[in-house]
Coordinates of C-alpha atoms in Angstrom, one line a residue:
Chain Y
M202 CA 11.8 73.7 49.1
K203 CA 12.1 77.4 49.2
G204 CA 10.5 77.8 52.5
V205 CA 6.9 78.9 53.5
R206 CA 6.8 82.4 51.8
H207 CA 7.1 80.8 48.6
Y208 CA 4.0 79.8 46.1
P209 CA 4.4 78.8 43.0
G210 CA 2.4 81.1 40.5
F211 CA 2.5 84.5 43.1
L212 CA 5.3 86.0 41.1
A213 CA 3.4 85.6 38.1
M214 CA 0.5 87.1 39.6
A215 CA 2.3 89.9 40.7
V216 CA 3.6 90.4 37.5
A217 CA 0.5 89.7 35.6
C218 CA -0.9 92.5 38.3
L219 CA 1.4 95.3 37.5
A220 CA 1.0 94.6 33.7
I221 CA -2.5 95.1 33.9
L222 CA -2.1 98.2 36.3
Y223 CA 0.3 99.9 33.3
V224 CA 0.0 98.3 30.1
P225 CA -3.5 100.4 29.1
L226 CA -1.1 103.7 30.1
I227 CA 1.8 103.2 28.3
V228 CA -0.3 102.0 24.9
V229 CA -2.0 105.4 25.8
M230 CA 1.4 107.2 25.9
V231 CA 3.1 105.4 22.9
Y232 CA -0.1 106.3 20.8
S233 CA 0.0 110.0 21.8
F234 CA 3.1 110.3 19.5
N235 CA 1.3 108.4 16.8
D236 CA 1.8 110.6 13.7
S237 CA -1.3 109.3 12.0
T238 CA -4.9 111.0 12.4
S239 CA -6.4 107.4 12.8
I240 CA -6.0 106.4 16.2
T241 CA -5.5 102.4 14.8
T242 CA -2.6 102.9 12.6
W243 CA 0.9 103.7 13.5
G244 CA 2.4 106.6 11.1
G245 CA 5.7 107.2 13.1
F246 CA 6.8 109.5 15.8
S247 CA 5.6 112.9 15.9
W248 CA 5.0 115.7 18.3
R249 CA 2.1 117.0 16.7
W250 CA -0.4 115.9 19.1
Y251 CA 0.9 117.7 21.7
A252 CA 1.3 121.1 18.9
D253 CA -2.5 120.2 18.5
V254 CA -3.2 120.7 22.1
F255 CA -1.5 124.2 22.4
T256 CA -2.2 125.3 19.1
G257 CA -5.4 123.5 17.3
P258 CA -8.9 124.2 17.2
E259 CA -9.7 122.8 20.7
A260 CA -6.5 124.7 22.3
P261 CA -8.6 127.7 23.6
R262 CA -11.5 125.2 25.3
F263 CA -8.3 123.2 27.0
K264 CA -6.2 126.0 27.9
A265 CA -9.4 127.2 29.8
A266 CA -9.7 124.4 31.4
A267 CA -6.3 123.8 32.3
W268 CA -6.6 126.9 34.0
N269 CA -9.4 126.3 36.1
S270 CA -8.1 122.8 37.1
I271 CA -4.8 124.0 38.2
T272 CA -5.5 127.0 40.1
I273 CA -8.7 125.5 41.4
A274 CA -6.2 122.4 42.9
V275 CA -3.7 124.9 44.0
L276 CA -6.4 126.8 46.2
A277 CA -8.4 124.1 47.5
A278 CA -5.2 122.0 48.3
S279 CA -4.0 125.1 50.1
A280 CA -7.4 125.5 51.6
A281 CA -7.7 121.8 52.8
T282 CA -4.0 121.7 54.0
T283 CA -4.7 124.6 56.3
I284 CA -7.4 123.3 57.7
A285 CA -5.9 119.8 58.3
V286 CA -2.7 121.1 59.9
A287 CA -5.4 123.1 62.5
A288 CA -7.3 120.1 63.0
S289 CA -4.2 117.7 63.5
L290 CA -2.9 120.1 66.1
V291 CA -6.0 119.7 68.2
M292 CA -6.5 116.0 67.5
I293 CA -2.9 114.9 68.2
R294 CA -1.9 117.4 70.8
G295 CA -4.8 118.5 72.5
G296 CA -5.5 115.4 74.4
R297 CA -8.8 113.9 75.2
F298 CA -11.7 116.1 75.0
R299 CA -15.3 115.9 74.1
G300 CA -16.4 115.6 70.3
K301 CA -13.1 114.0 69.5
S302 CA -14.4 111.0 68.2
A303 CA -17.1 112.8 66.2
T304 CA -14.8 115.3 65.0
F305 CA -12.6 111.8 63.5
A306 CA -15.4 110.7 61.8
L307 CA -16.4 114.3 60.3
I308 CA -12.9 114.3 58.8
N309 CA -13.1 110.8 57.8
L310 CA -16.7 111.4 56.4
P311 CA -15.9 112.7 52.7
L312 CA -14.1 109.0 52.2
M313 CA -17.2 107.2 53.5
V314 CA -19.7 109.0 51.4
P315 CA -20.0 107.3 47.9
E316 CA -18.8 110.0 45.4
I317 CA -21.8 110.2 43.4
V318 CA -24.0 110.8 46.6
T319 CA -21.7 113.9 47.7
A320 CA -22.2 114.8 44.2
V321 CA -25.7 115.0 44.3
A322 CA -26.3 116.2 47.9
T323 CA -23.7 119.2 47.1
L324 CA -25.4 120.2 43.8
I325 CA -29.0 120.0 45.8
F326 CA -27.6 122.4 48.6
F327 CA -26.2 124.9 46.4
S328 CA -29.3 125.0 44.5
A329 CA -31.1 125.3 47.8
I330 CA -29.3 128.2 48.9
G331 CA -29.3 129.9 45.5
L332 CA -25.4 129.8 45.2
V333 CA -24.7 129.8 41.4
T334 CA -22.9 126.8 40.1
G335 CA -19.7 127.7 39.1
Y336 CA -15.8 128.2 39.7
V337 CA -16.4 129.1 43.3
T338 CA -19.2 126.2 43.9
I339 CA -16.2 123.7 42.6
L340 CA -13.7 125.0 44.7
I341 CA -15.8 124.6 47.8
A342 CA -16.8 121.2 47.0
H343 CA -13.2 120.3 46.6
I344 CA -12.2 121.8 49.6
V345 CA -14.4 119.5 51.9
F346 CA -13.2 116.3 49.7
C347 CA -9.6 117.3 50.0
I348 CA -9.5 117.5 53.8
P349 CA -9.0 114.1 54.9
F350 CA -6.8 113.3 52.2
A351 CA -4.5 116.1 53.4
Y352 CA -5.4 115.0 57.1
L353 CA -3.8 111.6 56.8
P354 CA 0.0 112.2 56.2
I355 CA -0.1 115.2 58.3
A356 CA -1.6 113.7 61.2
A357 CA 0.8 110.8 61.0
R358 CA 3.6 112.8 60.5
L359 CA 2.8 114.7 63.5
Q360 CA 2.1 111.4 65.6
G361 CA 5.8 110.5 65.2
I362 CA 7.0 113.9 66.6
E363 CA 7.8 113.7 70.4
D364 CA 6.5 116.7 72.4
S365 CA 9.5 117.4 74.0
F366 CA 11.0 119.7 71.0
E367 CA 8.0 122.4 71.8
Q368 CA 8.6 121.5 75.6
A369 CA 12.0 122.7 75.4
A370 CA 11.1 125.9 73.1
R371 CA 8.7 126.5 75.5
D372 CA 11.0 126.3 78.6
L373 CA 13.4 128.7 76.6
Y374 CA 10.5 131.2 76.5
A375 CA 9.2 131.0 73.1
T376 CA 5.5 131.7 72.8
Q377 CA 3.3 129.3 71.8
W378 CA 3.2 130.6 68.2
Q379 CA 6.7 130.9 68.4
A380 CA 7.3 127.2 69.3
F381 CA 4.7 126.5 66.7
R382 CA 6.1 128.4 63.7
L383 CA 9.9 127.9 64.4
V384 CA 10.0 124.4 66.0
L385 CA 6.9 122.1 64.8
L386 CA 6.0 123.3 61.7
P387 CA 9.4 122.7 60.0
L388 CA 9.5 119.1 62.0
M389 CA 5.7 118.6 60.5
L390 CA 6.9 119.8 56.6
P391 CA 7.2 116.6 55.6
G392 CA 3.9 115.5 56.3
V393 CA 2.6 119.0 55.3
V394 CA 4.1 118.9 51.9
S395 CA 2.9 115.6 50.9
G396 CA -0.7 116.1 52.2
F397 CA -1.0 119.1 49.9
L398 CA 0.5 117.1 47.3
L399 CA -2.2 114.5 47.4
A400 CA -5.2 116.9 48.1
F401 CA -3.4 118.7 44.9
I402 CA -3.6 115.7 42.7
I403 CA -7.3 114.2 44.2
S404 CA -8.6 117.9 43.4
L405 CA -7.1 117.7 40.1
D406 CA -8.4 113.9 39.2
D407 CA -12.0 115.0 40.4
F408 CA -14.7 114.4 37.7
I409 CA -17.5 113.3 39.4
I410 CA -18.1 116.0 41.7
T411 CA -17.1 118.7 39.8
N412 CA -19.4 117.4 36.5
F413 CA -22.3 118.0 38.8
V414 CA -21.5 121.6 40.6
K415 CA -19.4 123.0 37.5
G416 CA -22.4 124.6 36.0
A417 CA -22.9 125.2 32.0
G418 CA -20.0 126.8 30.6
M419 CA -17.5 126.2 33.3
E420 CA -14.8 123.0 32.4
T421 CA -12.2 121.4 34.3
L422 CA -9.8 119.3 32.6
P423 CA -11.6 116.1 33.5
T424 CA -14.9 117.0 32.3
A425 CA -13.5 118.9 29.3
I426 CA -11.9 115.5 28.1
F427 CA -15.0 113.5 29.4
G428 CA -17.0 115.9 27.0
S429 CA -14.4 115.1 23.9
V430 CA -14.2 111.2 24.7
K431 CA -17.9 111.0 24.2
Q432 CA -17.4 111.7 20.4
G433 CA -14.7 109.0 20.2
I434 CA -10.8 108.9 21.5
K435 CA -8.9 111.1 19.4
P436 CA -5.2 112.0 19.2
N437 CA -5.1 114.8 21.2
I438 CA -7.1 113.4 23.9
M439 CA -4.1 111.1 24.4
A440 CA -1.8 113.7 24.4
I441 CA -3.4 115.5 27.2
S442 CA -3.5 112.4 29.3
T443 CA -0.1 111.7 28.7
M444 CA 0.7 115.1 30.1
M445 CA -1.5 114.9 32.8
L446 CA -0.3 111.5 33.4
A447 CA 3.3 113.0 33.6
V448 CA 1.9 115.5 36.1
S449 CA 0.3 112.9 38.5
I450 CA 3.3 110.5 38.5
L451 CA 5.6 113.6 39.2
F452 CA 3.4 114.6 42.3
V453 CA 3.0 111.4 43.8
T454 CA 7.0 110.4 43.5
L455 CA 7.8 114.1 45.0
S456 CA 5.4 113.2 47.7
Y457 CA 6.9 109.6 48.2
F458 CA 10.4 111.5 48.5
V459 CA 9.5 114.1 50.7
N460 CA 7.7 111.4 53.0
R461 CA 11.2 109.1 53.1
I462 CA 13.2 112.3 53.8
G463 CA 10.9 113.0 56.6
Q464 CA 11.3 109.2 58.2
R465 CA 14.7 110.0 57.6
T466 CA 15.1 113.0 59.8
R467 CA 12.5 111.5 62.4
S468 CA 14.8 108.5 63.2
Chain M
M200 CA -12.2 105.6 50.4
A201 CA -8.6 105.6 50.5
G202 CA -8.5 104.1 54.2
M203 CA -8.7 105.8 57.8
A204 CA -6.8 108.4 59.4
P205 CA -5.1 107.1 62.4
E206 CA -7.3 106.6 65.6
P207 CA -7.1 109.6 67.8
G208 CA -4.1 109.5 70.3
V209 CA -5.7 107.9 73.8
D210 CA -2.7 109.9 75.5
G211 CA -3.3 113.5 77.1
G212 CA -1.0 113.1 79.6
G213 CA 1.6 115.7 79.9
K214 CA 0.6 117.6 76.5
A215 CA -1.8 119.9 78.0
G216 CA 0.9 122.1 78.8
L217 CA 1.7 123.0 75.3
G218 CA -1.2 124.7 75.3
Y219 CA -3.5 123.4 72.5
R220 CA -6.3 122.4 74.7
R221 CA -7.1 125.8 74.5
L222 CA -7.1 125.9 71.3
I223 CA -9.3 123.3 70.8
G224 CA -12.4 125.3 69.5
P225 CA -10.9 127.8 67.1
L226 CA -8.5 125.1 65.5
L227 CA -11.2 122.7 64.9
V228 CA -13.7 125.4 63.7
P229 CA -12.8 125.1 60.0
T230 CA -12.9 121.4 59.8
W231 CA -16.6 121.6 61.5
V232 CA -17.9 124.5 59.1
M233 CA -16.5 122.9 55.8
I234 CA -17.7 119.4 56.3
G235 CA -20.5 120.2 58.3
I236 CA -21.8 122.9 56.2
F237 CA -20.9 121.7 52.8
L238 CA -21.3 117.8 53.5
V239 CA -23.5 116.7 56.3
L240 CA -26.4 119.7 55.7
P241 CA -26.3 118.6 51.9
V242 CA -26.7 114.9 52.8
L243 CA -29.7 115.7 55.1
L244 CA -31.2 118.3 52.6
M245 CA -30.9 115.5 50.1
A246 CA -32.8 113.3 52.2
V247 CA -35.4 116.0 52.5
Y248 CA -35.8 116.4 48.7
S249 CA -36.2 112.9 48.0
F250 CA -39.7 113.0 49.6
L251 CA -40.6 116.4 47.6
T252 CA -42.5 117.0 44.2
K253 CA -40.5 117.2 41.1
E254 CA -41.0 120.2 39.0
F255 CA -40.6 119.6 35.1
R256 CA -38.1 121.9 34.4
G257 CA -35.7 120.3 36.9
G258 CA -35.9 121.0 40.1
V259 CA -38.4 121.0 43.1
V260 CA -41.7 121.8 44.5
W261 CA -41.9 122.0 48.4
D262 CA -44.8 119.6 48.6
F263 CA -43.8 116.5 50.8
T264 CA -44.8 113.1 49.1
L265 CA -43.8 109.9 48.7
A266 CA -43.7 109.8 45.0
A267 CA -40.0 109.4 44.4
Y268 CA -39.8 106.2 46.3
D269 CA -43.3 104.9 45.0
Q270 CA -41.6 105.3 41.5
F271 CA -38.7 103.6 42.4
F272 CA -40.4 100.3 43.8
L273 CA -44.0 100.6 42.3
N274 CA -45.6 100.7 39.1
R275 CA -48.8 102.0 38.9
G276 CA -49.5 101.7 35.2
L277 CA -49.1 104.4 32.5
F278 CA -51.5 106.9 33.9
G279 CA -51.3 106.0 37.7
D280 CA -54.6 104.1 38.5
E281 CA -53.7 100.5 37.8
P282 CA -53.2 98.4 41.3
P283 CA -49.7 98.8 42.0
V284 CA -47.1 95.9 41.0
I285 CA -43.3 95.8 41.7
E286 CA -41.5 97.7 39.5
W287 CA -38.4 95.9 38.5
T288 CA -36.7 98.3 36.6
Y289 CA -34.6 100.2 39.0
I290 CA -34.5 97.2 41.2
T291 CA -32.5 95.7 38.3
I292 CA -30.4 98.4 37.9
F293 CA -29.5 98.4 41.5
W294 CA -28.9 94.4 41.6
R295 CA -26.8 94.6 38.5
S296 CA -24.8 97.0 40.0
I297 CA -24.3 94.8 43.1
W298 CA -23.6 92.3 41.1
Q299 CA -21.2 94.1 38.6
A300 CA -19.1 95.5 42.0
A301 CA -19.0 92.0 43.6
V302 CA -17.7 90.4 40.3
A303 CA -14.9 93.1 40.2
T304 CA -14.0 92.6 44.0
L305 CA -13.8 89.0 43.4
I306 CA -11.4 89.4 40.3
C307 CA -9.4 92.2 42.6
L308 CA -9.2 89.5 45.4
A309 CA -8.0 86.6 42.6
V310 CA -5.4 89.0 41.5
G311 CA -4.5 90.9 44.6
F312 CA -4.1 88.5 47.2
P313 CA -1.2 86.6 45.7
T314 CA 0.2 90.1 44.5
A315 CA -0.1 91.0 48.3
W316 CA 1.6 88.1 49.3
F317 CA 4.3 88.0 46.8
I318 CA 5.2 91.8 48.1
A319 CA 4.9 91.1 51.8
T320 CA 7.7 88.4 51.1
R321 CA 9.9 90.2 49.4
P322 CA 13.3 91.9 51.1
P323 CA 12.5 95.4 52.4
K324 CA 14.2 97.2 49.7
S325 CA 12.2 95.7 46.4
R326 CA 9.2 95.7 48.9
A327 CA 9.0 99.5 48.9
I328 CA 9.4 99.7 45.1
W329 CA 7.0 97.3 44.3
L330 CA 4.3 99.4 46.8
F331 CA 5.4 102.5 45.1
L332 CA 4.4 100.7 41.6
I333 CA 1.1 99.7 43.1
T334 CA 0.2 102.6 44.3
V335 CA 0.9 104.9 41.6
P336 CA -1.7 104.1 39.3
Y337 CA -4.2 104.8 42.1
W338 CA -3.0 108.6 42.0
V339 CA -3.7 108.9 38.2
N340 CA -6.5 110.7 36.8
L341 CA -9.3 107.9 36.9
L342 CA -11.0 109.5 34.1
I343 CA -7.7 109.0 32.0
R344 CA -7.2 105.3 33.3
T345 CA -10.6 104.1 32.2
V346 CA -10.5 106.1 28.7
S347 CA -6.8 104.0 28.5
L348 CA -8.5 100.9 29.1
K349 CA -11.1 101.9 26.7
F350 CA -8.6 102.5 24.1
L351 CA -6.7 99.4 24.7
I352 CA -9.8 96.7 24.5
R353 CA -12.1 98.4 21.8
D354 CA -12.8 96.5 18.6
N355 CA -9.7 97.7 16.7
G356 CA -8.0 98.8 19.7
P357 CA -4.3 97.0 20.5
L358 CA -5.4 94.5 22.1
N359 CA -7.9 92.6 19.7
E360 CA -4.9 94.0 16.8
S361 CA -2.3 92.1 18.7
L362 CA -4.5 88.9 19.6
M363 CA -5.3 88.8 15.9
A364 CA -1.9 89.5 14.6
I365 CA -0.7 86.4 16.7
G366 CA -3.4 84.2 15.1
L367 CA -5.1 83.6 18.7
I368 CA -8.5 84.8 17.3
S369 CA -9.6 85.5 13.6
D370 CA -12.5 88.5 14.6
P371 CA -11.9 90.8 17.1
L372 CA -13.4 90.0 20.8
P373 CA -16.2 92.7 21.1
L374 CA -15.4 93.8 24.7
V375 CA -16.5 97.2 25.0
N376 CA -20.2 98.0 26.1
T377 CA -20.2 94.2 27.7
N378 CA -20.5 93.5 31.4
L379 CA -17.1 92.1 31.4
A380 CA -15.7 95.4 30.2
V381 CA -17.5 96.8 32.9
Q382 CA -16.1 94.6 35.4
L383 CA -12.6 95.0 34.2
G384 CA -12.7 98.8 34.4
L385 CA -13.8 98.5 38.0
F386 CA -11.3 95.9 38.5
Y387 CA -8.5 98.1 36.8
S388 CA -10.1 101.1 39.0
Y389 CA -9.9 100.1 42.4
L390 CA -7.4 97.0 42.3
P391 CA -4.5 99.0 44.4
F392 CA -7.4 99.3 47.2
M393 CA -7.2 95.7 47.5
V394 CA -3.7 94.9 47.5
L395 CA -2.7 97.7 50.2
P396 CA -4.7 96.3 53.3
I397 CA -3.8 92.5 52.4
Y398 CA -0.3 93.6 52.3
A399 CA -0.4 95.2 55.5
A400 CA -2.2 92.3 57.2
V401 CA 0.4 89.6 55.2
E402 CA 3.5 91.8 56.6
R403 CA 2.1 91.7 60.2
Y404 CA 1.6 87.6 59.7
N405 CA 3.7 85.4 62.0
F406 CA 5.6 82.9 59.2
A407 CA 6.4 80.8 62.0
L408 CA 2.7 79.6 61.8
S409 CA 3.4 78.0 58.4
E410 CA 6.6 76.6 59.4
A411 CA 4.6 74.8 62.4
A412 CA 2.2 73.9 59.7
A413 CA 4.9 72.3 57.4
D414 CA 6.7 70.7 60.1
L415 CA 3.4 68.5 60.9
Y416 CA 3.2 67.9 56.7
A417 CA 0.7 70.4 55.8
S418 CA 1.1 71.0 52.3
R419 CA 1.6 74.6 51.1
W420 CA -2.2 75.2 50.0
V421 CA -3.6 73.2 53.3
T422 CA -1.5 75.9 55.1
L423 CA -2.6 78.9 53.3
R424 CA -6.0 77.7 53.5
E425 CA -6.2 76.7 57.2
I426 CA -3.9 79.0 58.4
V427 CA -2.7 81.9 56.4
L428 CA -6.2 83.0 55.3
P429 CA -8.0 83.0 58.8
V430 CA -5.1 85.2 60.4
V431 CA -4.9 88.0 57.5
K432 CA -8.7 87.8 56.9
P433 CA -9.1 91.3 58.2
G434 CA -7.3 92.6 55.6
I435 CA -9.0 90.8 52.9
I436 CA -12.2 92.1 54.2
A437 CA -11.1 95.5 54.2
G438 CA -9.7 95.2 50.8
C439 CA -13.3 93.7 49.8
I440 CA -15.2 96.7 51.3
L441 CA -12.7 99.2 49.9
V442 CA -13.4 98.0 46.1
F443 CA -16.8 97.1 46.6
V444 CA -18.1 100.5 47.9
P445 CA -16.7 102.4 45.3
S446 CA -17.5 100.0 42.9
L447 CA -21.0 99.9 43.6
G448 CA -21.6 103.6 42.8
A449 CA -18.9 103.7 40.4
F450 CA -20.1 106.2 37.2
L451 CA -17.2 106.6 34.7
A452 CA -16.6 102.7 34.3
P453 CA -20.0 101.8 33.6
D454 CA -20.4 105.2 31.4
L455 CA -17.4 104.7 29.2
L456 CA -17.0 101.1 28.9
G457 CA -20.3 99.9 29.4
G458 CA -24.1 100.3 27.2
A459 CA -27.3 100.6 27.8
K460 CA -27.4 96.9 29.0
T461 CA -24.7 97.6 31.4
F462 CA -26.4 100.7 33.1
M463 CA -25.5 101.0 37.0
I464 CA -26.7 103.1 39.5
G465 CA -24.2 105.8 39.2
S466 CA -25.7 106.6 35.8
L467 CA -28.9 106.1 36.9
I468 CA -28.5 109.0 39.6
D469 CA -26.6 111.1 37.2
E470 CA -29.4 110.9 34.4
Q471 CA -32.0 112.2 36.9
F472 CA -29.9 115.8 37.1
R473 CA -29.5 116.3 33.6
G474 CA -31.4 119.1 31.8
S475 CA -35.0 119.3 32.0
Q476 CA -35.8 115.4 31.5
G477 CA -34.2 114.6 35.2
N478 CA -36.2 114.3 38.2
W479 CA -34.4 115.9 41.2
P480 CA -36.2 113.8 44.1
F481 CA -36.1 110.3 42.4
G482 CA -32.5 111.0 42.0
A483 CA -32.6 112.1 45.8
A484 CA -34.1 109.1 46.5
A485 CA -31.9 107.0 44.2
A486 CA -28.6 108.3 46.1
M487 CA -30.4 107.8 49.4
I488 CA -31.2 104.2 48.9
L489 CA -27.3 103.9 47.4
M490 CA -26.2 105.3 50.5
T491 CA -28.0 103.3 52.6
L492 CA -26.9 99.9 50.7
V493 CA -23.4 101.2 51.2
L494 CA -24.1 102.2 55.1
I495 CA -25.5 98.8 55.7
V496 CA -22.1 97.5 54.3
L497 CA -19.9 99.4 56.3
M498 CA -22.2 98.5 59.4
I499 CA -21.5 94.8 58.8
Y500 CA -18.2 95.5 58.7
A501 CA -17.7 97.9 61.8
R502 CA -19.6 94.8 63.8
A503 CA -17.4 91.9 62.3
Q504 CA -14.1 94.4 63.3
T505 CA -15.3 94.9 66.9
K506 CA -16.3 91.2 67.1
A507 CA -13.0 90.3 65.6
E508 CA -11.6 92.7 68.3
A509 CA -13.5 91.2 71.4
R510 CA -11.8 87.7 70.6

């Protein structure tokens, strides 16, 4: 008898779960170092497909796509984080007010509407107001769906900060802005950073909405990869995928540790 | 649909002194403007577009008509002059999507529940590591994950090669372009959504209940069925919703892993906005029907929640 917490087979299921989640990614990672041109046979370890990504025939296309992806992700995440910080201050520190539940629903709306519906609606809207689809339309769409992802960790962090710190600052004649900038913001910082990182990843990750509002000739990394994959999975795609994988894992790990540090400073 | 933000705080007392009440308007304007103008307004406009007339080069003519919905549900023959009969093409696509999403949800539940239970019963340190490992794939690009899965399960891919090498099968399993591949893809895409809410529910579960059941000679599995499942049900339902809803409108898994026979709502909608063969009002109508389905699911969920809270 191992106690009521133990169920035979559950460990195996959990291990299987991890295996299912990671095996495909590991396989692609391994094959991205395959020297062979064929994706089926193993021809020894090599960096050639990574070199191909940066200098090969498709390099200019990938470089442009990567530049778009990264700049859009930085701009969208910055804007979404700023908007989320402003909203969280009022939502958490503003007490009760009219329209609070509605605002709360509005912030969560991008999570509730199916992505393909958001994509269609956004495309229709931009075409109706005559905004030419391209970099700017992608950026606007990304800011919108990044807001809830930035808001989640920021609001959670702010909720855990007692207002006595700001009260003390105000008692010592700090203006509201000073109390925010010098006292509250540093305390909020772990939440803000992890909100930014999550928004960044979500923006970098998006395919469906971007694919609808990108217009002709504009590519981000996911749309460029999708275009290539339609003709078959080539080794250089596996190299790009592995690099993007590394970036995602790096960011999530960073966000995780920032949160951990945050929890430690809070208690 | 990664979960809801924390509920707005109910206590307002004592915080008015910090001056944020004064700033409610200015601090919320960016949120209202961005989501209001660039999401709410577009969805409303999409509803209007679904009643407009299609233009042949893609786009619309501002003449109100029910043509898009008529085309979705009714077949009036090649020239539109025959008595209408029910058009099954699109209903079948929707039905298939619901079915695929439901199967994917069930597979997620079958794998996700034991996993969540296992994680929640670990000591805190290893619990954090397990949770981290389960969450990481969610943040990895969905396109890359779907492509990886396709690479793994394709006819001469590593999975079939290794199964053939150990002599389990003599011919490669034709997985790609099947319903099973799409279900696997959806399962693989949204598995973390199932594990996390169930984990949260099991973590709050009072194991004394299980001990009491065991003292009364209930077997493990009877305890699981009669005691544990009813208590953690809210977590299970939340997990099912979080998997089912995005699966319903999924585009990448059916598009990359499926074929013509596994065509789902996402691809149907996508097709209406591609090039000159598209039909914007019809695409808008299909998106409206999808959104209505999702809203129905969410409303049933919300009602079940309020009922559970009332009890």
